[in-house]
Coordinates of C-alpha atoms in Angstrom, one line a residue:
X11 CA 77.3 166.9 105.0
X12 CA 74.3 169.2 105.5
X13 CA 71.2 168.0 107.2
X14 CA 69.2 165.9 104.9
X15 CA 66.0 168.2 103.9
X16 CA 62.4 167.7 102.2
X17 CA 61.9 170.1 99.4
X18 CA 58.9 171.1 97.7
X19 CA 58.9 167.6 96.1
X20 CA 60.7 164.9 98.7
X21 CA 64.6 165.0 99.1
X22 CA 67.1 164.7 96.4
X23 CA 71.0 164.9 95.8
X24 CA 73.5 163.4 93.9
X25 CA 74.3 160.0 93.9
X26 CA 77.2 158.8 95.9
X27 CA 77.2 161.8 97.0
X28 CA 74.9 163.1 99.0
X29 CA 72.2 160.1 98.1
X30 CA 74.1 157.0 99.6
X31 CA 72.6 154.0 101.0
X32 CA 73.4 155.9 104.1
X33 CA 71.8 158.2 104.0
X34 CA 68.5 156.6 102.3
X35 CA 68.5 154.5 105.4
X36 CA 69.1 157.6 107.6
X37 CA 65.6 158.9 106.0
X38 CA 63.8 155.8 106.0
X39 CA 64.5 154.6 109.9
X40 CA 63.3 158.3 110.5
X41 CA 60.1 157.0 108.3
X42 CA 59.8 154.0 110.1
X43 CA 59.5 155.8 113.4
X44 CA 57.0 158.2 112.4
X45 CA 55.1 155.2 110.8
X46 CA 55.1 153.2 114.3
X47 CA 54.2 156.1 116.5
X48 CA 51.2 157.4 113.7
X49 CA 50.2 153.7 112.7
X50 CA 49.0 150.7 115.1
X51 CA 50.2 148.0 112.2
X52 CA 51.5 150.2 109.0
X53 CA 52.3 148.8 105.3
X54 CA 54.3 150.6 102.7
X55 CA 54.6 150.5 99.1
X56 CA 57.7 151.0 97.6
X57 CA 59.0 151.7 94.1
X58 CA 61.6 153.1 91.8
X59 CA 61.9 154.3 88.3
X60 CA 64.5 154.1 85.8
X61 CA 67.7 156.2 87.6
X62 CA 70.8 154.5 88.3
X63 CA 70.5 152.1 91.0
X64 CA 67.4 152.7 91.6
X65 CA 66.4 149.0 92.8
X66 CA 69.6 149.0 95.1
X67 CA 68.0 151.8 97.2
X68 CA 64.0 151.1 97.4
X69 CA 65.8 147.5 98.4
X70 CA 67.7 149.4 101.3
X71 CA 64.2 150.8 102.2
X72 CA 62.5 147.5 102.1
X73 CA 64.7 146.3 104.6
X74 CA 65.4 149.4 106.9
X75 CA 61.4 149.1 107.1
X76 CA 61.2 145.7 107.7
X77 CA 64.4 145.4 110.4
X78 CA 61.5 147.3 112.3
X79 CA 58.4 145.0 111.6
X80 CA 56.7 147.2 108.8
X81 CA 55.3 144.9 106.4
X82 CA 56.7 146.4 102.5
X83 CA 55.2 145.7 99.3
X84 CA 58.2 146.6 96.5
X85 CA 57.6 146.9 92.9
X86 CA 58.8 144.4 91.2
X87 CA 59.7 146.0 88.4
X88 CA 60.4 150.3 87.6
X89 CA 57.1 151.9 87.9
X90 CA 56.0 155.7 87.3
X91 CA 55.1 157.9 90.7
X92 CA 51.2 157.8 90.7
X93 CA 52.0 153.6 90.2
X94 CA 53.1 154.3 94.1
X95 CA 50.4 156.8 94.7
X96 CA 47.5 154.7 93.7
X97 CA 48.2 151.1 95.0
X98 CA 49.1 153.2 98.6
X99 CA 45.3 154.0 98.4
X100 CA 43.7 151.0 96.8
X101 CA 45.7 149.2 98.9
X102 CA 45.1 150.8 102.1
X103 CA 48.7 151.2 102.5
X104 CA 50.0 153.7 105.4
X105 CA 52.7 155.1 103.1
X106 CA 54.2 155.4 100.0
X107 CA 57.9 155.6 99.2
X108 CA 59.1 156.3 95.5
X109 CA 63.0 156.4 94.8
X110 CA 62.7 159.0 91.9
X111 CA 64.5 162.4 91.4
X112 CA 61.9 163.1 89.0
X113 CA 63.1 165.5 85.9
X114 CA 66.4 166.5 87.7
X115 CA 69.6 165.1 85.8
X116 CA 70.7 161.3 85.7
X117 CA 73.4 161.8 88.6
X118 CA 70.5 162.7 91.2
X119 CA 68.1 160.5 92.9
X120 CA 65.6 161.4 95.7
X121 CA 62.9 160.3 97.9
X122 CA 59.1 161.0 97.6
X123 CA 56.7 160.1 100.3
X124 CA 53.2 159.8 99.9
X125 CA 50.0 159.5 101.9
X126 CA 47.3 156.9 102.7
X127 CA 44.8 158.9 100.7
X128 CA 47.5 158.5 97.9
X129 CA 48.9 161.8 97.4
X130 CA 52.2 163.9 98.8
X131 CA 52.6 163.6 102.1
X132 CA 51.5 166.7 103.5
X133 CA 54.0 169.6 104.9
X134 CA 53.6 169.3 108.5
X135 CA 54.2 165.5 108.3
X136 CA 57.3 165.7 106.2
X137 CA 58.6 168.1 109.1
X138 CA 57.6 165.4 111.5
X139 CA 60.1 163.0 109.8
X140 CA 63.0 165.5 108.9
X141 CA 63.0 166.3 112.2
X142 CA 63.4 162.5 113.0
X143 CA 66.2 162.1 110.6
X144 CA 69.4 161.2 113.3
X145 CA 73.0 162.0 112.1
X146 CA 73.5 158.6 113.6
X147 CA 72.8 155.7 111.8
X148 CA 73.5 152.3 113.7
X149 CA 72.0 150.4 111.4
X150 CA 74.1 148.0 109.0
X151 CA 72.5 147.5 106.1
X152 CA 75.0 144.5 105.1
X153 CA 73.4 142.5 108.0
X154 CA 70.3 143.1 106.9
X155 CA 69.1 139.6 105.5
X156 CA 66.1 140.1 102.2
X157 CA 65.6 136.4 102.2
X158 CA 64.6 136.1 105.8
X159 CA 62.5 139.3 105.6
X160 CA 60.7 137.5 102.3
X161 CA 60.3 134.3 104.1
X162 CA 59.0 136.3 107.4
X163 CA 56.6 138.0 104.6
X164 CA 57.6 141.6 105.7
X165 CA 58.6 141.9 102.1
X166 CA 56.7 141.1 99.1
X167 CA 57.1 141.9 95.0
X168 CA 53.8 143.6 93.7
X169 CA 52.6 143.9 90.3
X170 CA 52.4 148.0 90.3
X171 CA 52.0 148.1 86.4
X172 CA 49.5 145.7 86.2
X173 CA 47.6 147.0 89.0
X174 CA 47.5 150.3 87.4
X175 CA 47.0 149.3 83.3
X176 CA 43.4 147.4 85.1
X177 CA 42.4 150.5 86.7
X178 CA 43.0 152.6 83.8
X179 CA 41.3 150.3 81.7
X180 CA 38.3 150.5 83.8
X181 CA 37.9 154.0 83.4
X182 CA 38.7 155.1 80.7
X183 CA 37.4 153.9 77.1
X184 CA 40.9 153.0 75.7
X185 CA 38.8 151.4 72.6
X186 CA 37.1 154.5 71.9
X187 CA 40.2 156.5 72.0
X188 CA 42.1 154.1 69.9
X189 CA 39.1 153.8 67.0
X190 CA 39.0 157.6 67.0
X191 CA 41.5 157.7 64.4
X192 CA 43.3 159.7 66.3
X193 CA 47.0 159.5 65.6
X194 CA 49.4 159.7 68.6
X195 CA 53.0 160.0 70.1
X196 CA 54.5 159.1 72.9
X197 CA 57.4 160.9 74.5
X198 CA 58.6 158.8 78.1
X199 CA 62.0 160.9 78.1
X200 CA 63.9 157.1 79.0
X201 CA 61.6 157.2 82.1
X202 CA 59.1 154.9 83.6
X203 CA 56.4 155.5 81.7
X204 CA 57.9 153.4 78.9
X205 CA 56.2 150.4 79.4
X206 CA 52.8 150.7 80.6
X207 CA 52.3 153.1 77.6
X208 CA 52.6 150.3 75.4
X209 CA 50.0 148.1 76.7
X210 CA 47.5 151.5 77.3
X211 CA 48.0 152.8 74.2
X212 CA 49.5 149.8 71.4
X213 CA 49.3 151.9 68.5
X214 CA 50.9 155.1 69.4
X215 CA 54.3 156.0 67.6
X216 CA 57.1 155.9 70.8
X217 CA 60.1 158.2 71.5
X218 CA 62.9 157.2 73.9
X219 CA 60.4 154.6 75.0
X220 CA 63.5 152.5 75.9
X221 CA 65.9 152.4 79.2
X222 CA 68.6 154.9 79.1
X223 CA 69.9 155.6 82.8
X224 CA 71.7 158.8 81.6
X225 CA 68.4 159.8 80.1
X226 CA 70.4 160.6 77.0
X227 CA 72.1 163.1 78.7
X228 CA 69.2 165.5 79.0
X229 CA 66.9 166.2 82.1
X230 CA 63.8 164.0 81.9
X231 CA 61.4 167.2 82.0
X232 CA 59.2 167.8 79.3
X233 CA 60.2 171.7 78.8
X234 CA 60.4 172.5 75.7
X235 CA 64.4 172.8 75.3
X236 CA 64.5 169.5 76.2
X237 CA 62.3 167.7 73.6
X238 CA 63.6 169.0 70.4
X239 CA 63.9 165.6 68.6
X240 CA 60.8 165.5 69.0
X241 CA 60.1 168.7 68.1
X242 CA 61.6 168.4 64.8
X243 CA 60.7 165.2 64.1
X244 CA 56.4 166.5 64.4
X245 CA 57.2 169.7 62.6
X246 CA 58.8 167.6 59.6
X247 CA 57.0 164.6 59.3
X248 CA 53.4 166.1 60.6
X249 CA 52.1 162.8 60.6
X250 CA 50.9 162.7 64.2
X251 CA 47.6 164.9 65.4
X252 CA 49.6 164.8 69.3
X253 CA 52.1 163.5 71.2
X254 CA 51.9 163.5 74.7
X255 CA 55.5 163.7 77.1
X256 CA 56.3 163.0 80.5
X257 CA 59.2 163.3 82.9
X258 CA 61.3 160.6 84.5
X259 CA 58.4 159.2 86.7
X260 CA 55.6 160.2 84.8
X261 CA 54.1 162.6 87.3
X262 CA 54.1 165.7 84.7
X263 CA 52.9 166.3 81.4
X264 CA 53.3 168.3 78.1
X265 CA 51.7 168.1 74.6
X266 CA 53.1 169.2 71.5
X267 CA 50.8 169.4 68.3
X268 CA 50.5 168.0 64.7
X269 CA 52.3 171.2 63.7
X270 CA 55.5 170.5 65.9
X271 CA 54.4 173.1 68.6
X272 CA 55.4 172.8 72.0
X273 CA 51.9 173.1 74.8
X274 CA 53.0 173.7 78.1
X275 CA 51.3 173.2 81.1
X276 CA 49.6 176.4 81.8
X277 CA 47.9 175.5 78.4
X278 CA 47.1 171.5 79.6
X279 CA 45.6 173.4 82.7
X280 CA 43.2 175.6 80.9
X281 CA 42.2 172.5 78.5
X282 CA 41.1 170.5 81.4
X283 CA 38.7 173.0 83.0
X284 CA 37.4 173.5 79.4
X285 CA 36.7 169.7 78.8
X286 CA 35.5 169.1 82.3
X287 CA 33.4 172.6 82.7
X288 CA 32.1 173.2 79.3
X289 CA 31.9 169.8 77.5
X290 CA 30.9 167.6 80.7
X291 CA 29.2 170.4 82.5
X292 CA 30.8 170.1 86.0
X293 CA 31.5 172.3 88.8
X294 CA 34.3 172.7 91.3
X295 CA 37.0 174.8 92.4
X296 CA 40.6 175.1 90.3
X297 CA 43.1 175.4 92.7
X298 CA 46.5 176.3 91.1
X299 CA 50.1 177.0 92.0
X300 CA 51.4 180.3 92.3
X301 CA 53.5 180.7 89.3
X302 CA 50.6 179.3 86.9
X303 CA 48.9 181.5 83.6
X304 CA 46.6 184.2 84.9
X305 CA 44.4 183.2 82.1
X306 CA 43.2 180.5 84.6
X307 CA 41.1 183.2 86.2
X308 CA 40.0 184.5 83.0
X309 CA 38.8 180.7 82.1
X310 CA 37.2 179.7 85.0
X311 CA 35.5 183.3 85.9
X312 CA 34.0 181.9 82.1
X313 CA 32.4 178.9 83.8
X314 CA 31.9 180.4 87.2
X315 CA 34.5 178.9 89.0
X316 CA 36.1 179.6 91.8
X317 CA 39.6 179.7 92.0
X318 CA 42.5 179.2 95.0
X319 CA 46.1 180.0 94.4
X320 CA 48.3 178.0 96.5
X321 CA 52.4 177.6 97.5
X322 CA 54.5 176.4 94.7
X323 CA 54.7 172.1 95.2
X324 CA 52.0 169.5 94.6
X325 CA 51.7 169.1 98.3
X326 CA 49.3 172.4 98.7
X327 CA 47.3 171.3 95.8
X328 CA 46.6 168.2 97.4
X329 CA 45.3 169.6 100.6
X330 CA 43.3 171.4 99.4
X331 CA 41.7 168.7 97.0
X332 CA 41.2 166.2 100.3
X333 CA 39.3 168.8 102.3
X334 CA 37.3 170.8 98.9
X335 CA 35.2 170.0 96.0
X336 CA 38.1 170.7 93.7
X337 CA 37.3 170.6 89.7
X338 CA 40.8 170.6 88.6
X339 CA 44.5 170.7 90.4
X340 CA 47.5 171.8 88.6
X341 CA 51.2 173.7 88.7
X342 CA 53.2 175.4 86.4
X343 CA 55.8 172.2 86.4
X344 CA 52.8 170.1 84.7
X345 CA 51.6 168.3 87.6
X346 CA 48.1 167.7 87.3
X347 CA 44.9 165.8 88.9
X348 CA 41.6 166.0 87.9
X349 CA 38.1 165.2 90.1
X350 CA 37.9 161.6 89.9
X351 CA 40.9 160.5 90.4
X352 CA 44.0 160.9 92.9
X353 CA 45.3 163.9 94.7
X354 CA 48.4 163.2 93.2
X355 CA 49.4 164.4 89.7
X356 CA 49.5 162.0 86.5
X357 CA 51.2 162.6 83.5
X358 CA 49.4 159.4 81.9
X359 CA 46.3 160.2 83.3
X360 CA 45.9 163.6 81.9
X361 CA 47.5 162.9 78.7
X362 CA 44.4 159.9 78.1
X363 CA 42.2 162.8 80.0
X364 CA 42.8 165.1 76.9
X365 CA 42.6 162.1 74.3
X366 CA 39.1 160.9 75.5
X367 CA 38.6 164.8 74.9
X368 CA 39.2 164.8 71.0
X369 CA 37.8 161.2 70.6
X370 CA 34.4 162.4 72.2
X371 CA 33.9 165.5 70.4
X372 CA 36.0 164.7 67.2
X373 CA 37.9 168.0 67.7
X374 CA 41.8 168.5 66.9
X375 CA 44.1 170.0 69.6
X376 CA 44.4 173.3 67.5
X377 CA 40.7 173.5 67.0
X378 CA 40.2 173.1 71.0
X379 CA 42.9 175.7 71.7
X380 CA 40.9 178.4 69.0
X381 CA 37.8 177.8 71.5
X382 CA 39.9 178.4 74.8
X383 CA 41.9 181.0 73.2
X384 CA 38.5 183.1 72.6
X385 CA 37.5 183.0 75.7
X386 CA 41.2 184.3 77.6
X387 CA 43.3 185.5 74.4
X388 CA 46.3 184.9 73.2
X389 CA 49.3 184.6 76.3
X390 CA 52.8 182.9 76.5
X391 CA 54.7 181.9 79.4
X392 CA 58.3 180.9 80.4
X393 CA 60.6 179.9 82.7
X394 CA 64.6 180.8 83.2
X395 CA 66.5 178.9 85.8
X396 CA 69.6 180.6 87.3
X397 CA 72.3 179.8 89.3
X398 CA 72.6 181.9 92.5
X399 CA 74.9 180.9 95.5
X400 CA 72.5 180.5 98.4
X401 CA 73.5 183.7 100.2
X402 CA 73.3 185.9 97.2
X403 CA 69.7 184.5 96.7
X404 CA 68.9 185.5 100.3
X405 CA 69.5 189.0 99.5
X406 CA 67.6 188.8 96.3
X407 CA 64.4 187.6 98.0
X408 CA 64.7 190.8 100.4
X409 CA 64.6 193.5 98.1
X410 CA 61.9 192.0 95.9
X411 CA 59.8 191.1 99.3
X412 CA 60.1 194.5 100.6
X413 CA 59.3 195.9 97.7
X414 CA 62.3 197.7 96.7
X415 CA 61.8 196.8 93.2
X416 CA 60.1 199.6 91.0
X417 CA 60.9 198.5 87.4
X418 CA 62.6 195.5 85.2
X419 CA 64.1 197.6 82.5
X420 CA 61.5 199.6 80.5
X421 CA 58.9 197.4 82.7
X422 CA 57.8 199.0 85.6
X423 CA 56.2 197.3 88.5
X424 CA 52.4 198.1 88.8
X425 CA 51.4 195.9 91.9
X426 CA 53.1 192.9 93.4
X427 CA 51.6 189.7 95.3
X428 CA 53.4 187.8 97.3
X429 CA 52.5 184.0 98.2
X430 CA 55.5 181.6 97.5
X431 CA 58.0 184.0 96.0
X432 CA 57.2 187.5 94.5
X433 CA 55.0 188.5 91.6
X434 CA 55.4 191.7 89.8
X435 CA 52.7 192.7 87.8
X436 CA 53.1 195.4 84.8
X437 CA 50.7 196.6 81.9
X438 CA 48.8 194.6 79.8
X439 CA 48.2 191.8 81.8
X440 CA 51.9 190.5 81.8
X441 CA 54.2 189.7 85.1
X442 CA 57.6 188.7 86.5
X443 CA 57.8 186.2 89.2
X444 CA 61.2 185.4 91.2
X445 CA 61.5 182.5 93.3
X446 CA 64.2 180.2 95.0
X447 CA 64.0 176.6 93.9
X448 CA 63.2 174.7 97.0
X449 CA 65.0 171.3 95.1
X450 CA 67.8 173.0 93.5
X451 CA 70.5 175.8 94.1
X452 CA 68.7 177.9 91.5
X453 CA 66.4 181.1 91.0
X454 CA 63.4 180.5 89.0
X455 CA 62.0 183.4 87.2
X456 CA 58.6 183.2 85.3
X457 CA 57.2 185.6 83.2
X458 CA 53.8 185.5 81.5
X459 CA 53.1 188.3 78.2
X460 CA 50.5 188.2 75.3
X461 CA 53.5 186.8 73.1
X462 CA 56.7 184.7 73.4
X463 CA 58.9 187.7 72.4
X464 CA 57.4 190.4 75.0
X465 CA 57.6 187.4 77.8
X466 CA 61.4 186.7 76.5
X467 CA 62.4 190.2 76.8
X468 CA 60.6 190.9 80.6
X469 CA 62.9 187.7 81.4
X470 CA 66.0 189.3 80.1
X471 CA 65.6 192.6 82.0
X472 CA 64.2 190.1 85.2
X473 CA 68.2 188.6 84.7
X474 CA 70.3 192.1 84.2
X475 CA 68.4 193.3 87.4
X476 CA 69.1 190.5 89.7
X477 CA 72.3 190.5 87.8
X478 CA 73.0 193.9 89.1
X479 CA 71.9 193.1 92.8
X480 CA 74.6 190.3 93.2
X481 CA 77.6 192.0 92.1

């Protein structure tokens, strides 16, 4: 098989496939290496969320780990991402190791690693293990004894949930937010969110808050396409003011409204810096992914703030945030942090973020969106995924980075940026942006416009172009 590779967000691949037992212990003996020659005497956390088998592989990293003396804390139950992320940092723990594939389909599983300061392990230390990843693998897992390692106490079961509900509890003011009157929905796409979300928020009507390995047989990411029960189920009943959705492990977040319309996460970005820079007055950079709404510039020129544009992947947006006074952190996807918390994104965390919001100034989601919506106007952005065989893709990328690319159709190019793919800007404020997936064998093209229908049709004439390049 190929060489096992981190991607923007950790290592996937199908399961039984490329993700075997294998292989996971190919990765983690590479982790355990790095963690001995970086650490005098490291401790892990591991967890899982709600994929197939999921348990059977963080177990294989429990004891791949502790066949080399690391001391591992498992969950002892599924657990969301920023579960990991936050007990690795409360817990003084060296690492972090979350079996989740995140929003892909339920035949992949994958691999996130996260550091002491309880965020994504940084890029130059993921290429430290890769490059430690040995075709060999000499290990047997089969010999590998859990009772012993429990007895030696190199493995322990950890509360994660629990550990997390407390900390939530202690800051936020979940009985303000519940006596608001609010009226609230939950979407957990069959993912690990499922059960903390009843004890955070008891009230809350639930969807697909229930295990489902095959994640009803639609990707856990909240995009739009993929939440149309819901959808139809707010715009014909209209009986809740919001419901907030996550993906498979939590990480991401989108919001659809009493009406039964879909917010996306170029919206839940500009909603936060509102909230945190005009209603509780602070200050700090915004540091945002490539592929994100330019009305973040538009908002946070507003409020005087500063903002960065970084590589697509949570990773960038998390270095930045450990070394600068950074107000809010988000990407495109719907990963998100916020000053206060970690450098990690947290689809639970933002969603309670925007509740406290309407709780504290007794303002709808539609009334909040008229205020930000004077400041930047009106915009719509989307996102088409196509497949592209690896070489064709190659070829793509050149022309567009030499700039070889004049016009999309009746669009024609302007001015292009290139940071982590290539931006093409045209009239009125609206752009194309074409990008390889670094997770998945795909093409990701973006387009932002004042309305859906303008942003639609710049993403058709983005498709007949490239269309016309790979034939």
């Amino acid at each position: 098989m190929d060489k096992i590779k981190f991607g923007t967000d950790g290592w996937r691949g199908v399961i039984a496939h490329q993700f075997t037992v294998a292989n996971v212990a190919k990765v983690t003996n590479a982790a355990a290496i790095w963690l001995l020659n970086k650490f005098q005497n490291p401790e892990v956390i591991v967890g899982y969320d709600t994929r197939f088998q999921g348990k059977l592989f963080a177990e294989t990293v429990c004891k791949v780990l502790a066949s080399k003396g690391i001391k591992v804390s498992i969950s002892d139950d599924f657990v969301s991402t920023p579960m990991v992320s936050l007990a690795v940092r409360e817990w003084k723990a060296s690492l972090g190791i979350m079996i989740t594939a995140s929003h892909n389909n339920y035949t992949y599983s994958g691999y996130k690693l996260k550091g002491s300061y309880g965020g994504p392990l940084l890029s130059e230390e993921l290429k430290n293990i890769e490059d430690l990843i040995s075709a060999e693998n000499n290990l047997d897992i089969d010999l590998l004894n859990w009772d012993n390692f429990v007895e030696q106490e190199l493995i322990r079961y950890a509360d994660l949930e629990a550990f997390y509900t407390q900390y939530i509890g202690n800051y936020f003011d979940l009985d303000s937010i519940r006596s608001a009157g609010i009226k609230i929905g939950f979407e957990a796409m069959y993912g690990s969110a499922q059960k903390v979300i009843k004890k955070l928020l008891p009230d809350a009507r639930y969807f697909h808050c229930e295990m489902d390995p095959t994640f009803g047989n639609i990707p856990p990411e909240p995009l739009e396409k993929n939440l149309q029960e819901l959808l139809e189920s707010m715009r014909s009943k209209k009986d809740l003011d919001v419901t907030i959705a996550v993906d498979g492990d939590a990480d991401r977040i989108a919001l659809v409204n009493r009406g039964g319309r879909y917010i996306d996460s170029h919206t839940i970005i500009l909603i936060l810096i509102h909230y945190l820079a005009n209603y509780r007055k602070m200050k700090g950079k915004v540091v945002t992914g490539f592929s994100s709404t330019m009305k973040v510039e538009k908002l946070s020129r507003h409020y005087d703030l500063e903002v960065m544009r970084v590589p697509i992947g949570f990773k960038d947006i998390c270095r930045v945030m450990l070394n600068e006074d950074v107000l809010v952190g988000g990407e495109e996807s719907g990963g998100i942090s916020i000053r206060g918390y970690l450098p990690e994104r947290d689809g639970i965390w933002m969603g309670l973020t925007i509740l406290q919001f309407m709780a504290e100034t007794g303002k709808s989601l539609d009334e909040i969106l008229d205020e930000i919506f004077k400041i930047t106007g009106s915009f719509h952005c989307v996102r088409r995924d196509i497949q592209i065989p690896k070489d064709k893709r190659g070829k793509i990328m050149d022309l567009c980075y030499k700039g070889e690319i004049e016009s999309f159709g009746k669009f024609r190019v302007t001015r292009i940026e290139a940071l982590d793919g290539i931006k093409f800007f045209f009239s009125d404020d609206a752009w194309v942006m074409i990008r390889a997936s670094g997770t998945e064998p795909l093409l990701r093209t973006y387009a932002e416009a004042a309305n859906r229908e303008i942003a639609e049709e710049i993403l058709e004439a983005a498709g007949k172009t490239i269309a016309a390049i790979v034939k």
